[in-house]
């Protein structure tokens, strides 16, 4: 049995008092315990602010990029071990484990390269300068400078590696020390990555701290230069949003929460076309990859009403072709849900949806004697406007097919009933349809993914979050934004308007020795 320790104030700490148990969701056997009892959380923050922050801020972007590159390599060197831990603790087949772990390695490497490109500077210019006076002598610039606090990162259980390291990459490159708290049910992978991070010796002391278990009273001690980035359910996000201390100090926050992501199938697509096949494959992939426990997974599938039967049959066949079972079996593509709580919540969610829609395949029944297994579940609804389909995220292998007229504007309106999503995919070869859908859906979705025959062969699935592109979404999706290349650094930096003599503040003057800075 493993005891997950925390790395705080320069040493590994074994928690005292009550602990939380971590299980293997395939066998239900207990694997580890986690407890953060006895941690001086105020001291953790002070350690980050007094040691990690100054050490990181003394480095240039290029030097911080080198640290990220070293971390990426240190994790890559233990990739097989991490994949094995993920199979055991998260119930992920090898392909899903790789999705998480390679995502962490790749995002660190991406931000490492970005650091190298930014070179020897320590702050960024933000957009072009503006003339404020009668002549260019009185000038304005916006710059982004590192803030002086610490970043607290509270992460979800479903991507223990990627979710932690995508946040770490942006924060460390910006010069901000981090305090990482993974979702406890699958924390074994995050904990091992924390061990590798510390053992790599890549980071200055205080730049990275790790908490296994609860964050205790940590949030009580955050002040105005600190920030909190949260990924998880909208219920927890709502609680944290109202946290008295965060409100009192106006602590900068970023929330990534639930999302009822949608796929829209346009009427022009013919059966067997590349975009048609891509739609079916992507919906089935989203439902079954990580057993549907993906924040970007599709939950609502809008199809023209006269094609509901045809597309339901295709999606059901594709989802049922995915081999389900023990994730340690190399042939298996979908494992169990990650925890007993997930098993309970997903089955209850499926039962609630069953009151409003016809079951096409799957259902709430447990399908194995041991382990937290449910089958891929497809519902077909007759009324796409029924609030039941737009209100609750069933965080498992479950999606509902909803009929619409085939009009792009109506599709956009229906997508909006979800109150804000991370990603919406639209499939069509009709440019006018794609354009109307993209612009109509844009206000409701952080990312709009446009599938057509022309890009089918090269495309990466809509559920895949790329470091080059922003991740986040409005409304129920949390209203936050992460990644997106340099954009991901802004959360950790302070945007300052500089006004003065152009000869002092313009990039060619102010940082003459450090080359003209690109915009963030
Ligand atoms: P969760 O139950 O809300 O937990 C998220 C994190 O918050 C965990 O680390 C949890 O710790 C912690 N937490 C819970 N209550 C807290 C409190 N009162 N104070 C401080 N921390 C607290 O969500 P989850 O079940 O881990 O994750 C699934 C959800 O995350 C899904 O709804 C999914 O859509 C969403 N998600 C969103 C994104 C995105 O980018 N938008 C990405 C991934 C997942 P413990 O584990 O120790 O309870």
XYZ file of C-alpha atoms and ligand atoms in Angstrom:
568
model
C 0.000 0.000 0.000
C 1.407 3.371 -1.036
C 1.184 6.421 1.221
C 1.035 9.549 -0.926
C 3.190 12.254 0.586
C 3.179 15.995 -0.054
C 6.198 18.053 -1.110
C 6.023 21.254 0.925
C 8.540 23.774 2.228
C 11.452 21.862 0.764
C 10.688 18.359 2.087
C 8.359 15.407 1.719
C 5.640 15.413 4.357
C 3.615 12.365 5.459
C 0.087 13.458 6.325
C -1.320 12.880 9.768
C -4.894 12.135 10.841
C -7.679 10.884 8.577
C -6.718 9.844 5.048
C -8.562 9.208 1.777
C -8.248 5.816 0.062
C -7.335 5.455 -3.636
C -8.500 2.351 -5.501
C -7.936 0.339 -8.620
C -11.299 0.889 -10.370
C -11.003 -2.420 -12.254
C -10.556 -4.630 -9.195
C -11.776 -2.231 -6.470
C -8.606 -3.083 -4.493
C -7.180 -0.261 -2.400
C -3.869 1.023 -3.776
C -2.887 3.992 -1.662
C -3.916 6.574 0.887
C -3.571 10.350 0.809
C -3.645 12.835 3.624
C -2.460 16.416 3.934
C -2.929 16.538 7.724
C -0.258 18.502 9.576
C 0.741 20.766 6.679
C 1.323 24.436 7.535
C -0.523 25.843 4.509
C 0.331 29.448 5.310
C 3.971 28.386 5.416
C 3.593 26.649 2.032
C 2.485 29.925 0.453
C 5.237 31.905 2.143
C 7.800 29.374 0.911
C 6.566 29.798 -2.668
C 6.500 33.596 -2.441
C 9.841 34.039 -0.691
C 11.924 31.310 -2.374
C 10.325 30.037 -5.598
C 9.056 33.372 -6.938
C 12.298 35.371 -6.668
C 14.342 32.462 -8.069
C 12.063 32.099 -11.102
C 11.809 35.830 -11.727
C 15.599 36.079 -11.752
C 15.573 33.860 -14.848
C 14.829 34.900 -18.419
C 12.065 33.271 -20.443
C 14.691 31.200 -22.244
C 16.093 29.902 -18.948
C 12.621 29.075 -17.638
C 11.938 27.318 -20.944
C 15.019 25.165 -20.330
C 13.562 24.099 -16.968
C 10.341 23.036 -18.669
C 12.274 21.124 -21.273
C 14.196 19.275 -18.528
C 10.926 18.426 -16.771
C 9.419 17.152 -20.005
C 12.425 14.860 -20.510
C 12.425 13.699 -16.865
C 8.776 12.629 -17.179
C 9.332 11.079 -20.600
C 12.098 8.905 -19.149
C 9.470 7.300 -16.861
C 6.659 7.159 -19.397
C 6.100 3.375 -19.215
C 5.994 3.393 -15.425
C 3.460 6.259 -15.463
C 1.313 4.481 -18.041
C 1.243 1.439 -15.772
C 0.227 3.567 -12.766
C -2.535 5.175 -14.810
C -3.877 1.759 -15.854
C -3.979 0.716 -12.208
C -5.272 3.851 -10.524
C -7.413 5.470 -13.231
C -8.610 2.360 -15.067
C -7.331 3.740 -18.364
C -6.325 1.434 -21.211
C -2.811 2.098 -22.464
C -4.017 4.401 -25.260
C -5.933 6.602 -22.787
C -3.041 6.613 -20.320
C -0.752 7.814 -23.113
C -3.232 10.548 -24.013
C -2.825 11.995 -20.518
C 0.897 11.414 -19.992
C 2.043 12.362 -23.493
C -0.186 15.422 -23.190
C 1.801 16.472 -20.117
C 5.166 15.754 -21.758
C 4.185 17.521 -25.002
C 2.741 20.614 -23.321
C 5.878 21.071 -21.202
C 8.031 20.700 -24.315
C 5.834 23.172 -26.231
C 6.181 25.846 -23.536
C 9.881 25.030 -23.277
C 10.251 25.925 -26.976
C 8.180 29.052 -26.482
C 10.560 30.118 -23.713
C 13.511 29.612 -26.061
C 11.795 31.791 -28.680
C 11.149 34.572 -26.158
C 14.839 34.571 -25.344
C 16.634 36.762 -22.851
C 13.778 38.958 -21.734
C 11.804 38.835 -18.494
C 8.590 40.595 -19.464
C 6.406 40.965 -22.544
C 5.018 43.796 -24.608
C 1.304 43.427 -25.241
C 0.235 44.688 -28.660
C 1.514 47.690 -30.583
C 2.232 51.025 -28.900
C -0.068 54.017 -29.362
C 0.563 57.689 -29.856
C -1.133 59.594 -27.026
C 0.158 63.124 -27.539
C 0.175 65.631 -30.374
C 3.323 63.908 -31.569
C 4.918 60.548 -30.849
C 6.834 62.027 -27.896
C 3.953 61.162 -25.541
C 3.472 57.465 -26.089
C 1.646 54.470 -24.593
C 2.614 50.800 -24.320
C 1.106 47.823 -22.541
C 3.503 45.431 -20.874
C 3.022 42.173 -18.962
C 5.220 41.789 -15.889
C 5.452 38.848 -13.452
C 3.260 39.121 -10.364
C 4.818 38.524 -6.958
C 2.555 35.799 -5.552
C 2.075 32.050 -5.860
C -0.273 30.037 -8.073
C -2.515 27.444 -6.454
C -3.670 24.824 -8.951
C -6.584 22.568 -7.990
C -7.003 19.867 -10.614
C -9.631 17.320 -11.660
C -9.230 13.553 -11.355
C -9.608 12.762 -15.043
C -6.235 14.010 -16.363
C -3.831 13.633 -13.427
C -0.740 14.222 -15.579
C -1.813 16.683 -18.283
C -4.101 18.822 -16.120
C -1.298 19.417 -13.622
C 1.531 19.994 -16.084
C -0.386 22.218 -18.553
C -0.923 24.635 -15.663
C 2.628 24.175 -14.369
C 4.068 24.916 -17.828
C 2.318 28.292 -18.196
C 2.924 29.388 -14.606
C 6.614 28.511 -14.463
C 7.310 30.086 -17.844
C 5.619 33.251 -16.594
C 7.833 33.183 -13.474
C 5.190 32.108 -10.946
C 5.829 29.373 -8.327
C 3.142 26.676 -8.145
C 1.320 24.670 -5.482
C -0.310 21.631 -7.090
C -3.280 19.726 -5.733
C -4.484 16.792 -7.895
C -7.928 15.185 -7.788
C -7.495 12.592 -5.037
C -9.102 9.446 -6.588
C -6.387 9.191 -9.308
C -3.577 11.085 -7.561
C -1.033 8.253 -7.854
C 0.104 9.412 -11.303
C 0.316 13.079 -10.260
C 2.222 12.134 -7.112
C 4.790 10.105 -9.083
C 5.207 13.047 -11.490
C 5.750 15.315 -8.482
C 8.460 12.922 -7.266
C 10.100 12.964 -10.691
C 9.854 16.755 -10.834
C 11.637 17.168 -7.508
C 14.159 14.397 -8.219
C 15.040 15.992 -11.587
C 16.582 18.919 -9.705
C 15.434 21.091 -12.613
C 13.514 23.610 -10.534
C 14.686 26.125 -7.950
C 13.481 25.416 -4.408
C 9.979 26.728 -3.778
C 9.025 26.776 -7.474
C 6.984 23.559 -7.194
C 5.087 22.221 -4.173
C 2.621 19.343 -4.176
C -0.283 18.512 -1.887
C -1.709 14.999 -1.686
C -5.210 15.227 -0.211
C -7.189 18.256 0.852
C -5.924 21.850 0.565
C -6.918 22.471 4.185
C -7.000 26.179 4.946
C -4.660 27.107 2.063
C -7.217 29.342 0.337
C -7.653 31.355 3.557
C -4.110 32.670 3.130
C -4.160 33.762 -0.514
C -3.693 37.493 -1.064
C -3.894 39.873 -3.982
C -0.694 38.866 -5.831
C -1.604 35.144 -5.678
C -3.895 33.298 -8.047
C -6.063 30.208 -8.078
C -6.640 28.089 -11.189
C -9.270 25.419 -10.700
C -10.404 22.523 -12.897
C -13.340 20.410 -11.805
C -17.073 20.328 -11.490
C -19.240 23.441 -11.654
C -20.525 22.592 -8.153
C -17.053 22.897 -6.611
C -16.300 25.912 -8.816
C -19.407 27.665 -7.454
C -18.262 27.030 -3.872
C -14.771 28.359 -4.535
C -16.041 31.418 -6.405
C -17.832 32.546 -3.278
C -14.880 31.872 -0.953
C -14.784 34.831 1.438
C -11.025 35.267 1.417
C -10.778 35.092 -2.376
C -13.460 37.742 -2.631
C -11.916 39.918 0.099
C -8.502 40.047 -1.580
C -9.808 39.968 -5.140
C -7.561 36.975 -5.759
C -7.191 36.334 -9.474
C -9.065 33.137 -10.371
C -9.517 30.940 -13.426
C -12.229 28.293 -13.533
C -12.430 25.344 -15.916
C -15.629 23.456 -15.197
C -18.272 21.134 -16.673
C -19.378 21.362 -20.220
C -22.202 19.911 -22.280
C -20.150 19.865 -25.472
C -22.009 19.438 -28.724
C -21.496 17.983 -32.196
C -23.578 19.354 -35.082
C -24.123 17.285 -38.226
C -25.190 19.362 -41.250
C -27.803 18.139 -43.757
C -25.441 18.257 -46.741
C -23.206 15.366 -45.679
C -23.654 12.182 -47.642
C -23.242 8.776 -46.039
C -19.758 7.465 -46.623
C -18.141 10.885 -47.230
C -14.954 11.628 -45.314
C -16.676 14.177 -43.075
C -19.583 11.790 -42.410
C -17.165 9.049 -41.344
C -15.195 11.527 -39.237
C -18.363 12.603 -37.432
C -19.284 9.018 -36.532
C -15.718 8.120 -35.503
C -15.281 11.263 -33.396
C -18.596 10.894 -31.553
C -17.784 7.256 -30.731
C -14.232 8.205 -29.706
C -15.460 10.989 -27.428
C -17.940 8.651 -25.777
C -15.463 5.870 -25.087
C -12.025 7.495 -24.770
C -11.240 7.787 -21.043
C -14.655 6.137 -20.575
C -16.230 9.466 -21.470
C -14.480 11.184 -18.531
C -13.134 13.985 -20.670
C -14.170 17.598 -20.120
C -14.248 18.041 -23.904
C -16.279 14.886 -24.645
C -19.443 15.350 -26.677
C -22.677 15.027 -24.680
C -25.223 16.440 -27.174
C -25.289 15.330 -30.807
C -27.509 17.475 -33.065
C -28.601 15.789 -36.294
C -31.237 16.748 -38.901
C -34.491 15.138 -37.807
C -34.967 13.044 -40.932
C -31.532 11.456 -40.419
C -31.830 10.525 -36.753
C -32.347 6.783 -37.370
C -29.507 6.506 -39.870
C -26.996 8.341 -37.654
C -28.104 6.645 -34.452
C -27.430 3.268 -36.038
C -23.957 4.400 -37.148
C -22.997 5.852 -33.751
C -24.332 2.845 -31.820
C -22.407 0.457 -34.064
C -19.180 2.473 -33.727
C -19.474 2.816 -29.939
C -20.254 -0.876 -29.484
C -17.290 -1.888 -31.633
C -14.989 -0.505 -28.919
C -13.640 -3.366 -26.832
C -14.545 -2.893 -23.201
C -12.866 -4.585 -20.244
C -9.788 -4.820 -18.064
C -7.566 -1.925 -19.169
C -4.404 -3.959 -18.643
C -5.483 -6.118 -21.631
C -3.749 -4.579 -24.678
C -6.811 -5.149 -26.887
C -9.143 -3.178 -24.588
C -10.029 0.396 -25.577
C -12.474 1.356 -22.803
C -11.975 0.626 -19.108
C -14.053 1.305 -16.001
C -15.026 4.666 -14.566
C -12.298 6.032 -12.336
C -13.876 5.693 -8.886
C -16.829 4.401 -6.892
C -18.203 7.967 -6.681
C -18.005 8.318 -10.448
C -19.750 4.950 -10.858
C -22.591 6.096 -8.606
C -22.905 9.547 -10.233
C -22.771 8.330 -13.852
C -25.358 5.598 -13.279
C -27.650 8.095 -11.536
C -27.191 10.554 -14.416
C -28.047 7.883 -16.995
C -31.171 7.006 -15.027
C -32.242 10.665 -15.023
C -31.725 11.002 -18.791
C -33.693 7.771 -19.333
C -36.805 9.582 -18.076
C -36.628 11.964 -21.052
C -35.192 9.999 -23.975
C -35.225 6.589 -25.638
C -32.263 4.341 -24.916
C -30.534 3.220 -28.127
C -27.756 1.231 -26.445
C -26.141 0.789 -23.022
C -27.858 1.932 -19.841
C -27.203 2.339 -16.141
C -26.673 -1.337 -15.325
C -23.361 -2.462 -13.950
C -21.894 -4.790 -16.578
C -19.266 -6.675 -14.568
C -19.246 -8.261 -11.156
C -16.189 -6.317 -10.016
C -15.104 -2.849 -10.989
C -16.847 0.364 -11.979
C -17.948 -0.611 -15.486
C -20.824 0.806 -17.521
C -21.474 0.321 -21.235
C -21.338 3.095 -23.867
C -24.797 4.640 -23.649
C -26.640 6.449 -26.442
C -29.997 8.150 -25.961
C -32.273 9.491 -28.694
C -34.513 12.427 -27.823
C -37.593 13.665 -29.636
C -37.575 17.202 -28.193
C -34.187 18.903 -28.490
C -35.372 21.806 -26.352
C -36.125 19.715 -23.278
C -34.010 21.325 -20.533
C -32.985 17.889 -19.224
C -30.468 17.540 -22.074
C -28.838 20.913 -21.485
C -28.656 20.984 -17.705
C -26.560 18.089 -16.476
C -23.195 16.738 -17.537
C -23.170 12.939 -17.185
C -19.404 12.523 -16.849
C -19.155 9.078 -18.443
C -19.574 7.228 -21.772
C -22.944 8.752 -22.509
C -24.352 11.031 -25.243
C -27.805 12.034 -26.477
C -28.838 12.415 -30.112
C -31.097 15.448 -30.546
C -33.074 16.309 -33.701
C -32.997 19.761 -35.318
C -34.262 21.294 -38.553
C -30.915 21.342 -40.361
C -30.643 25.127 -40.115
C -27.264 26.369 -38.827
C -28.830 29.208 -36.830
C -31.146 26.816 -35.041
C -28.202 24.517 -34.291
C -26.333 27.460 -32.750
C -29.334 28.380 -30.619
C -29.646 24.784 -29.371
C -25.934 24.631 -28.568
C -26.445 27.803 -26.502
C -29.066 26.080 -24.340
C -26.142 24.314 -22.633
C -25.176 27.648 -21.112
C -21.571 27.631 -22.355
C -19.287 24.827 -23.552
C -15.610 24.061 -24.001
C -15.855 22.796 -27.570
C -18.462 22.367 -30.288
C -17.730 20.399 -33.449
C -19.607 21.093 -36.676
C -19.488 18.760 -39.678
C -20.330 20.013 -43.164
C -18.893 20.584 -46.638
C -21.096 23.648 -47.059
C -18.981 26.741 -46.360
C -22.044 28.911 -45.690
C -23.309 26.396 -43.093
C -19.902 26.201 -41.383
C -19.584 29.990 -41.278
C -23.094 30.571 -39.910
C -22.631 27.828 -37.331
C -19.178 29.082 -36.259
C -20.345 32.654 -35.764
C -23.608 31.616 -34.092
C -21.929 29.116 -31.766
C -18.887 31.333 -31.036
C -20.448 33.218 -28.100
C -21.339 29.878 -26.466
C -18.195 27.866 -26.958
C -14.503 28.353 -26.189
C -13.548 26.393 -29.294
C -15.455 25.668 -32.507
C -14.059 22.772 -34.495
C -15.122 22.688 -38.159
C -15.001 19.253 -39.810
C -15.159 18.785 -43.579
C -13.876 16.422 -46.286
C -10.972 18.780 -46.941
C -9.413 18.484 -43.483
C -10.640 15.009 -42.485
C -7.423 13.212 -43.280
C -5.243 15.585 -41.209
C -7.538 16.498 -38.373
C -6.999 15.867 -34.683
C -10.217 14.976 -32.835
C -12.199 17.874 -31.318
C -11.765 16.437 -27.820
C -8.011 16.975 -27.994
C -6.758 20.121 -26.265
C -3.713 21.600 -28.002
C -1.267 23.953 -26.284
C -1.302 26.279 -29.314
C -5.036 26.928 -28.963
C -6.968 28.286 -26.002
C -8.842 25.891 -23.738
C -11.829 27.051 -21.700
C -15.346 28.171 -22.323
C -17.962 30.685 -21.245
C -20.732 30.304 -18.685
C -21.204 26.838 -17.262
C -17.776 25.796 -18.664
C -16.294 28.079 -16.009
C -15.668 31.261 -17.991
C -11.933 30.589 -17.903
C -9.136 30.358 -20.429
C -5.888 28.373 -20.418
C -3.102 27.592 -22.897
C -3.297 29.205 -26.362
C 0.475 29.676 -26.663
C 1.579 32.967 -25.100
C -2.015 33.755 -24.113
C -1.695 31.116 -21.382
C 0.911 33.255 -19.604
C -1.329 36.300 -19.218
C -3.154 34.865 -16.200
C 0.109 34.848 -14.247
C 1.315 38.271 -15.373
C 0.162 41.800 -14.593
C -0.787 43.916 -17.603
C 0.494 47.435 -17.021
C -0.157 50.506 -19.164
C 3.013 52.560 -19.496
C 2.627 56.188 -20.534
C 5.582 58.440 -21.184
C 8.258 59.545 -23.615
C 8.467 57.103 -26.489
C 12.224 57.176 -26.221
C 11.915 55.568 -22.773
C 9.062 53.095 -23.011
C 8.942 51.807 -26.597
C 10.394 48.297 -27.031
C 13.427 49.508 -28.965
C 14.333 51.880 -26.109
C 13.127 50.335 -22.856
C 14.614 46.933 -23.509
C 17.152 47.913 -26.129
C 19.580 45.272 -24.978
C 16.972 42.545 -25.041
C 15.551 42.902 -28.541
C 12.059 43.960 -29.493
C 9.565 41.805 -27.614
C 6.718 40.037 -29.384
C 3.204 40.592 -28.129
C 1.570 38.194 -25.691
P -14.508 18.047 -8.404
O -15.135 17.034 -7.543
O -15.132 19.369 -8.524
O -13.004 18.171 -7.871
C -12.060 18.978 -8.533
C -10.925 19.305 -7.598
O -11.424 20.154 -6.551
C -10.325 18.100 -6.890
O -8.945 18.284 -6.762
C -11.009 18.131 -5.523
O -10.260 17.503 -4.531
C -11.063 19.618 -5.289
N -12.061 20.060 -4.339
C -13.285 19.544 -4.113
N -13.922 20.284 -3.185
C -13.072 21.273 -2.814
C -13.145 22.356 -1.879
N -14.238 22.561 -1.147
N -12.088 23.174 -1.750
C -10.966 22.992 -2.488
N -10.849 21.976 -3.388
C -11.883 21.139 -3.556
O -14.326 17.505 -9.888
P -13.732 16.105 -10.350
O -14.754 15.068 -10.037
O -12.345 15.920 -9.851
O -13.608 16.328 -11.904
C -14.644 16.087 -12.810
C -15.230 17.372 -13.315
O -14.199 18.205 -13.807
C -16.174 17.166 -14.465
O -17.323 17.904 -14.234
C -15.418 17.708 -15.665
O -16.237 18.244 -16.665
C -14.587 18.758 -15.044
N -13.392 19.001 -15.846
C -13.285 20.181 -16.521
C -12.162 20.442 -17.284
C -12.008 21.733 -18.019
O -10.911 22.001 -18.503
N -13.017 22.561 -18.140
C -11.139 19.496 -17.369
C -11.278 18.302 -16.674
C -12.421 18.067 -15.918
P -10.565 15.995 -4.071
O -10.388 15.141 -5.269
O -9.576 15.770 -3.011
O -11.992 16.006 -3.593
